[in-house]
C-alpha cells in the first residue's frame, strides 16, 4: 500500500494542476469595454436624407465580437431626443436582469443627456446574437451583430471557415419610424409598412438611388465561408437565399444545430441562422436576396426585395463580372407557408439533450390580434381600425400594458405595490376554436400589467397557440433571459391527447425565438433557473406595441448564486 506522504504528494499535484487549469481558463476570459453614443445622424437611403438615430454614427451599429466566457461592459450615452434602452437579444443574463434592456420591464429608459453602463457575462453560448434598441421603434436603425466565438483554444464543431460575414436583414422607412408608430397609436390603425428591406443597411440595386451602395460580399473560389444571418427587421418574417448556392445550416440563436442543407432560409424578426456557404460555382456575381414571408391573409406588407452581391474575387471575374448583371435567385412566394414550415421543422440539436420531462407548470397561451371598441367620447380619427375600432393584441386575452413610473424588475426587487399583479392566466379563460372562426364576443382583450410567477427551478412547458381573431399570422415569440427547447409545432388547435405524440424529447433545437405557425401552435420547454422579470413577446414590433406580450416573474432560489444581483449604482430612474 502507498504510504501517507506518497498519497499526499499526489493529491497536492492534482490540486496544483486544477488551480493551473482554473487560472488558465480565467486568463482566457476577458472583459471587453465599449462606448455606445446614441445620436441623430444624417443617413441617405432611397434618394432622401433622414436624421436617423444611430450608435456612434453607424448604421447598422458596431459589430461586437466576444468569446464564450467574456464579460461585456458597455456604456450607453444618450445624445438623441428620445428615451432609449439597449437589449442584448438572446444573452441569458444569468442573475444580471438589470442589463437585459427592455424599457419598463427591467429598467427605466435612458433619458436624453443621461447614460447607463450595461455589465454582463456570456455564459455557455456560442454563435450569433445581436443587440438592438428596446424602446418604441428605435430598433429600426439602432441595432448590430453580437458574435460569440468559442473560448480561446477551442474550435467550432465544423471545419473553420475561411472568413465570416454578418448579414443583417433590416427594414427602412422613408420617414421617422417614431412618427410612424406614434401615428398608428393615435389613430388605432395599422402602421404604414416599410419602404424597403436592407442587407447590412443597404437596400440594394432594385431600389431607386441604391445601386452604387449595394452590399458586396467577396469570396475566393473553392473556399467555405460562414454567413451569420440576422433578421433585424421590425415587422416582417423574411425569406433569404443566395443564387445557385446551397446553404449548410450549422447554428441558430447562438446554439449549434445538427447540420442540414437548404436553398432558402426563413427568419422571423429576432432570429439568427448561421450557414456555411461554399464558393463552388463558376466565378461570377450572384445575388443574395431577401423578401417577405407574409402569412397574414389580406394584411398589407412591404412586397419589395432587398439584394446584396456575392462576388468571386478571381482575376477572370474581376475584369468581366462588373459588366454583367448578377445571377438572380428563385425566391418562394410571399405566402409560401409550406417552405417556411419545411425549414423551421428541420432544426435539431447536434446530440441528445436534457429536455425537462416532468413538468411543474403546464401553461397554455393564446397569441394573436384583437380589436378594441372605440372608447366612449373618442373621435372617429382615433378609431381607424376595422369598422371604427382600434387594433389590439394579446396573450390569453390580456393586452399587456407597460408601467411608466417603475420598471417591473425594480418594483419586484423593491417590493413596490400597485405596479403589476401576478394573476396572468395559465390558460385562456374561455376555450374556443382558436384557429378557426372566432366569435366576435372574444375579440375584445382586457388591458393589464399581469405577470406569471414561477418558483426558482420550476420545469415549464408553454403551448403557444395562434388565434384567428381578425387575421391569423406567423408570430415570432421571443423569451428574454432564457433559451428554450422547441419540442413540437403544428397546425390547427393543439390537442394534448394526440399532439403530445409528436413531441421531440431527444434532440429538439434550443432557441430564444420561436416562429408560431400561422393558424397553428408551438410547444416550448425550459427550466426557470434565472431569477428576475423576463418579458415574453411577439417580435413583430407592431404587435408588442398593441400588447402582444406578458412577463414571467422568476423568484430567487436558496443560495446567492440562485438570486438576482443588486442593481448597479447608475441604474436609470423614471
Short mmCIF file of N, CA, C and O in Angstrom, two decimals, residues 16-59:
data_model
loop_
_atom_site.label_atom_id
_atom_site.label_comp_id
_atom_site.label_asym_id
_atom_site.label_seq_id
_atom_site.Cartn_x
_atom_site.Cartn_y
_atom_site.Cartn_z
N UNK A 16 -2.80 21.25 -7.51
CA UNK A 16 -2.00 22.27 -8.18
C UNK A 16 -2.36 22.35 -9.66
O UNK A 16 -2.50 23.44 -10.23
N UNK A 17 -2.56 21.15 -10.28
CA UNK A 17 -2.96 21.13 -11.68
C UNK A 17 -4.33 21.75 -11.86
O UNK A 17 -4.56 22.51 -12.83
N UNK A 18 -5.25 21.48 -10.95
CA UNK A 18 -6.58 22.07 -11.02
C UNK A 18 -6.51 23.59 -10.94
O UNK A 18 -7.21 24.31 -11.68
N UNK A 19 -5.67 24.10 -10.04
CA UNK A 19 -5.52 25.55 -9.89
C UNK A 19 -4.95 26.16 -11.16
O UNK A 19 -5.42 27.21 -11.63
N UNK A 20 -3.96 25.47 -11.76
CA UNK A 20 -3.38 25.97 -13.02
C UNK A 20 -4.44 26.04 -14.12
O UNK A 20 -4.50 27.01 -14.89
N UNK A 21 -5.28 25.00 -14.21
CA UNK A 21 -6.32 24.99 -15.23
C UNK A 21 -7.32 26.11 -15.00
O UNK A 21 -7.77 26.77 -15.95
N UNK A 22 -7.69 26.33 -13.73
CA UNK A 22 -8.62 27.41 -13.42
C UNK A 22 -8.04 28.77 -13.78
O UNK A 22 -8.71 29.63 -14.35
N UNK A 23 -6.75 28.95 -13.45
CA UNK A 23 -6.09 30.22 -13.76
C UNK A 23 -5.99 30.43 -15.26
O UNK A 23 -6.20 31.53 -15.77
N UNK A 24 -5.67 29.36 -15.98
CA UNK A 24 -5.56 29.46 -17.45
C UNK A 24 -6.91 29.81 -18.06
O UNK A 24 -7.01 30.63 -18.98
N UNK A 25 -7.98 29.20 -17.52
CA UNK A 25 -9.31 29.48 -18.03
C UNK A 25 -9.70 30.92 -17.75
O UNK A 25 -10.25 31.63 -18.60
N UNK A 26 -9.38 31.39 -16.52
CA UNK A 26 -9.69 32.76 -16.15
C UNK A 26 -8.92 33.75 -17.01
O UNK A 26 -9.43 34.81 -17.38
N UNK A 27 -7.67 33.41 -17.33
CA UNK A 27 -6.84 34.31 -18.14
C UNK A 27 -7.39 34.46 -19.55
O UNK A 27 -7.22 35.50 -20.19
N UNK A 28 -8.06 33.40 -20.07
CA UNK A 28 -8.58 33.46 -21.42
C UNK A 28 -9.89 34.23 -21.49
O UNK A 28 -10.34 34.61 -22.57
N UNK A 29 -10.54 34.46 -20.34
CA UNK A 29 -11.80 35.19 -20.31
C UNK A 29 -11.51 36.66 -20.07
O UNK A 29 -10.94 37.04 -19.06
N UNK A 30 -11.93 37.48 -21.01
CA UNK A 30 -11.59 38.89 -20.99
C UNK A 30 -12.81 39.74 -20.66
O UNK A 30 -13.95 39.32 -20.82
N UNK A 31 -12.54 40.94 -20.18
CA UNK A 31 -13.57 41.96 -20.05
C UNK A 31 -13.40 42.94 -21.21
O UNK A 31 -12.32 43.50 -21.40
N UNK A 32 -14.44 43.11 -21.97
CA UNK A 32 -14.37 43.94 -23.18
C UNK A 32 -15.24 45.19 -22.97
O UNK A 32 -16.42 45.08 -22.64
N UNK A 33 -14.63 46.34 -23.20
CA UNK A 33 -15.28 47.62 -22.93
C UNK A 33 -15.66 48.30 -24.26
O UNK A 33 -14.89 48.30 -25.21
N UNK A 34 -16.86 48.86 -24.27
CA UNK A 34 -17.32 49.59 -25.45
C UNK A 34 -18.08 50.84 -25.01
O UNK A 34 -18.68 50.87 -23.93
N UNK A 35 -18.07 51.84 -25.87
CA UNK A 35 -18.89 53.04 -25.67
C UNK A 35 -19.89 53.13 -26.81
O UNK A 35 -19.51 53.08 -27.99
N UNK A 36 -21.17 53.25 -26.46
CA UNK A 36 -22.23 53.45 -27.44
C UNK A 36 -22.76 54.87 -27.24
O UNK A 36 -23.28 55.20 -26.17
N UNK A 37 -22.66 55.70 -28.27
CA UNK A 37 -23.26 57.03 -28.23
C UNK A 37 -24.49 57.02 -29.15
O UNK A 37 -24.36 56.82 -30.36
N UNK A 38 -25.66 57.19 -28.54
CA UNK A 38 -26.91 57.24 -29.30
C UNK A 38 -27.07 58.66 -29.82
O UNK A 38 -27.10 59.61 -29.03
N UNK A 39 -27.19 58.83 -31.12
CA UNK A 39 -27.22 60.17 -31.69
C UNK A 39 -27.97 60.17 -33.01
O UNK A 39 -28.13 59.14 -33.65
N UNK A 40 -28.41 61.36 -33.40
CA UNK A 40 -29.03 61.53 -34.73
C UNK A 40 -27.93 61.72 -35.75
O UNK A 40 -26.98 62.49 -35.55
N UNK A 41 -28.03 61.00 -36.86
CA UNK A 41 -27.01 61.02 -37.91
C UNK A 41 -27.69 61.13 -39.27
O UNK A 41 -28.64 60.38 -39.54
N UNK A 42 -27.24 62.04 -40.14
CA UNK A 42 -27.81 62.08 -41.48
C UNK A 42 -27.51 60.80 -42.25
O UNK A 42 -26.36 60.39 -42.39
N UNK A 43 -28.56 60.11 -42.71
CA UNK A 43 -28.41 58.86 -43.46
C UNK A 43 -29.22 58.99 -44.75
O UNK A 43 -30.41 59.32 -44.71
N UNK A 44 -28.57 58.73 -45.88
CA UNK A 44 -29.27 58.81 -47.16
C UNK A 44 -29.62 57.42 -47.65
O UNK A 44 -28.76 56.57 -47.84
N UNK A 45 -30.91 57.19 -47.86
CA UNK A 45 -31.42 55.96 -48.45
C UNK A 45 -32.59 56.33 -49.35
O UNK A 45 -33.35 57.26 -49.04
N UNK A 46 -32.77 55.58 -50.43
CA UNK A 46 -33.90 55.77 -51.33
C UNK A 46 -34.04 57.24 -51.76
O UNK A 46 -35.14 57.80 -51.77
N UNK A 47 -32.90 57.85 -52.08
CA UNK A 47 -32.84 59.21 -52.64
C UNK A 47 -33.05 60.32 -51.62
O UNK A 47 -32.99 61.50 -51.98
N UNK A 48 -33.35 59.97 -50.35
CA UNK A 48 -33.64 61.00 -49.35
C UNK A 48 -32.68 60.89 -48.17
O UNK A 48 -32.20 59.81 -47.84
N UNK A 49 -32.43 62.04 -47.54
CA UNK A 49 -31.59 62.08 -46.34
C UNK A 49 -32.50 62.21 -45.12
O UNK A 49 -33.37 63.08 -45.07
N UNK A 50 -32.30 61.31 -44.16
CA UNK A 50 -33.05 61.34 -42.91
C UNK A 50 -32.08 61.46 -41.75
O UNK A 50 -30.98 60.93 -41.79
N UNK A 51 -32.52 62.13 -40.70
CA UNK A 51 -31.75 62.16 -39.46
C UNK A 51 -32.11 60.91 -38.67
O UNK A 51 -33.03 60.91 -37.84
N UNK A 52 -31.42 59.83 -38.95
CA UNK A 52 -31.71 58.56 -38.30
C UNK A 52 -30.99 58.48 -36.95
O UNK A 52 -29.90 59.04 -36.77
N UNK A 53 -31.60 57.76 -36.00
CA UNK A 53 -30.95 57.52 -34.71
C UNK A 53 -29.99 56.35 -34.88
O UNK A 53 -30.38 55.28 -35.36
N UNK A 54 -28.73 56.55 -34.51
CA UNK A 54 -27.69 55.55 -34.71
C UNK A 54 -26.88 55.37 -33.44
O UNK A 54 -27.01 56.12 -32.48
N UNK A 55 -26.00 54.37 -33.47
CA UNK A 55 -24.98 54.19 -32.45
C UNK A 55 -23.64 54.57 -33.06
O UNK A 55 -23.25 54.02 -34.10
N UNK A 56 -22.98 55.54 -32.45
CA UNK A 56 -21.66 56.00 -32.90
C UNK A 56 -21.67 56.45 -34.37
O UNK A 56 -20.68 56.34 -35.09
N UNK A 57 -22.82 56.92 -34.83
CA UNK A 57 -22.93 57.40 -36.20
C UNK A 57 -22.96 56.31 -37.24
O UNK A 57 -22.92 56.60 -38.43
N UNK A 58 -23.08 55.05 -36.81
CA UNK A 58 -23.05 53.92 -37.75
C UNK A 58 -24.44 53.33 -37.93
O UNK A 58 -25.21 53.20 -36.98
N UNK A 59 -24.74 52.96 -39.18
CA UNK A 59 -25.98 52.23 -39.47
C UNK A 59 -25.69 51.14 -40.48
O UNK A 59 -25.29 51.45 -41.61
#
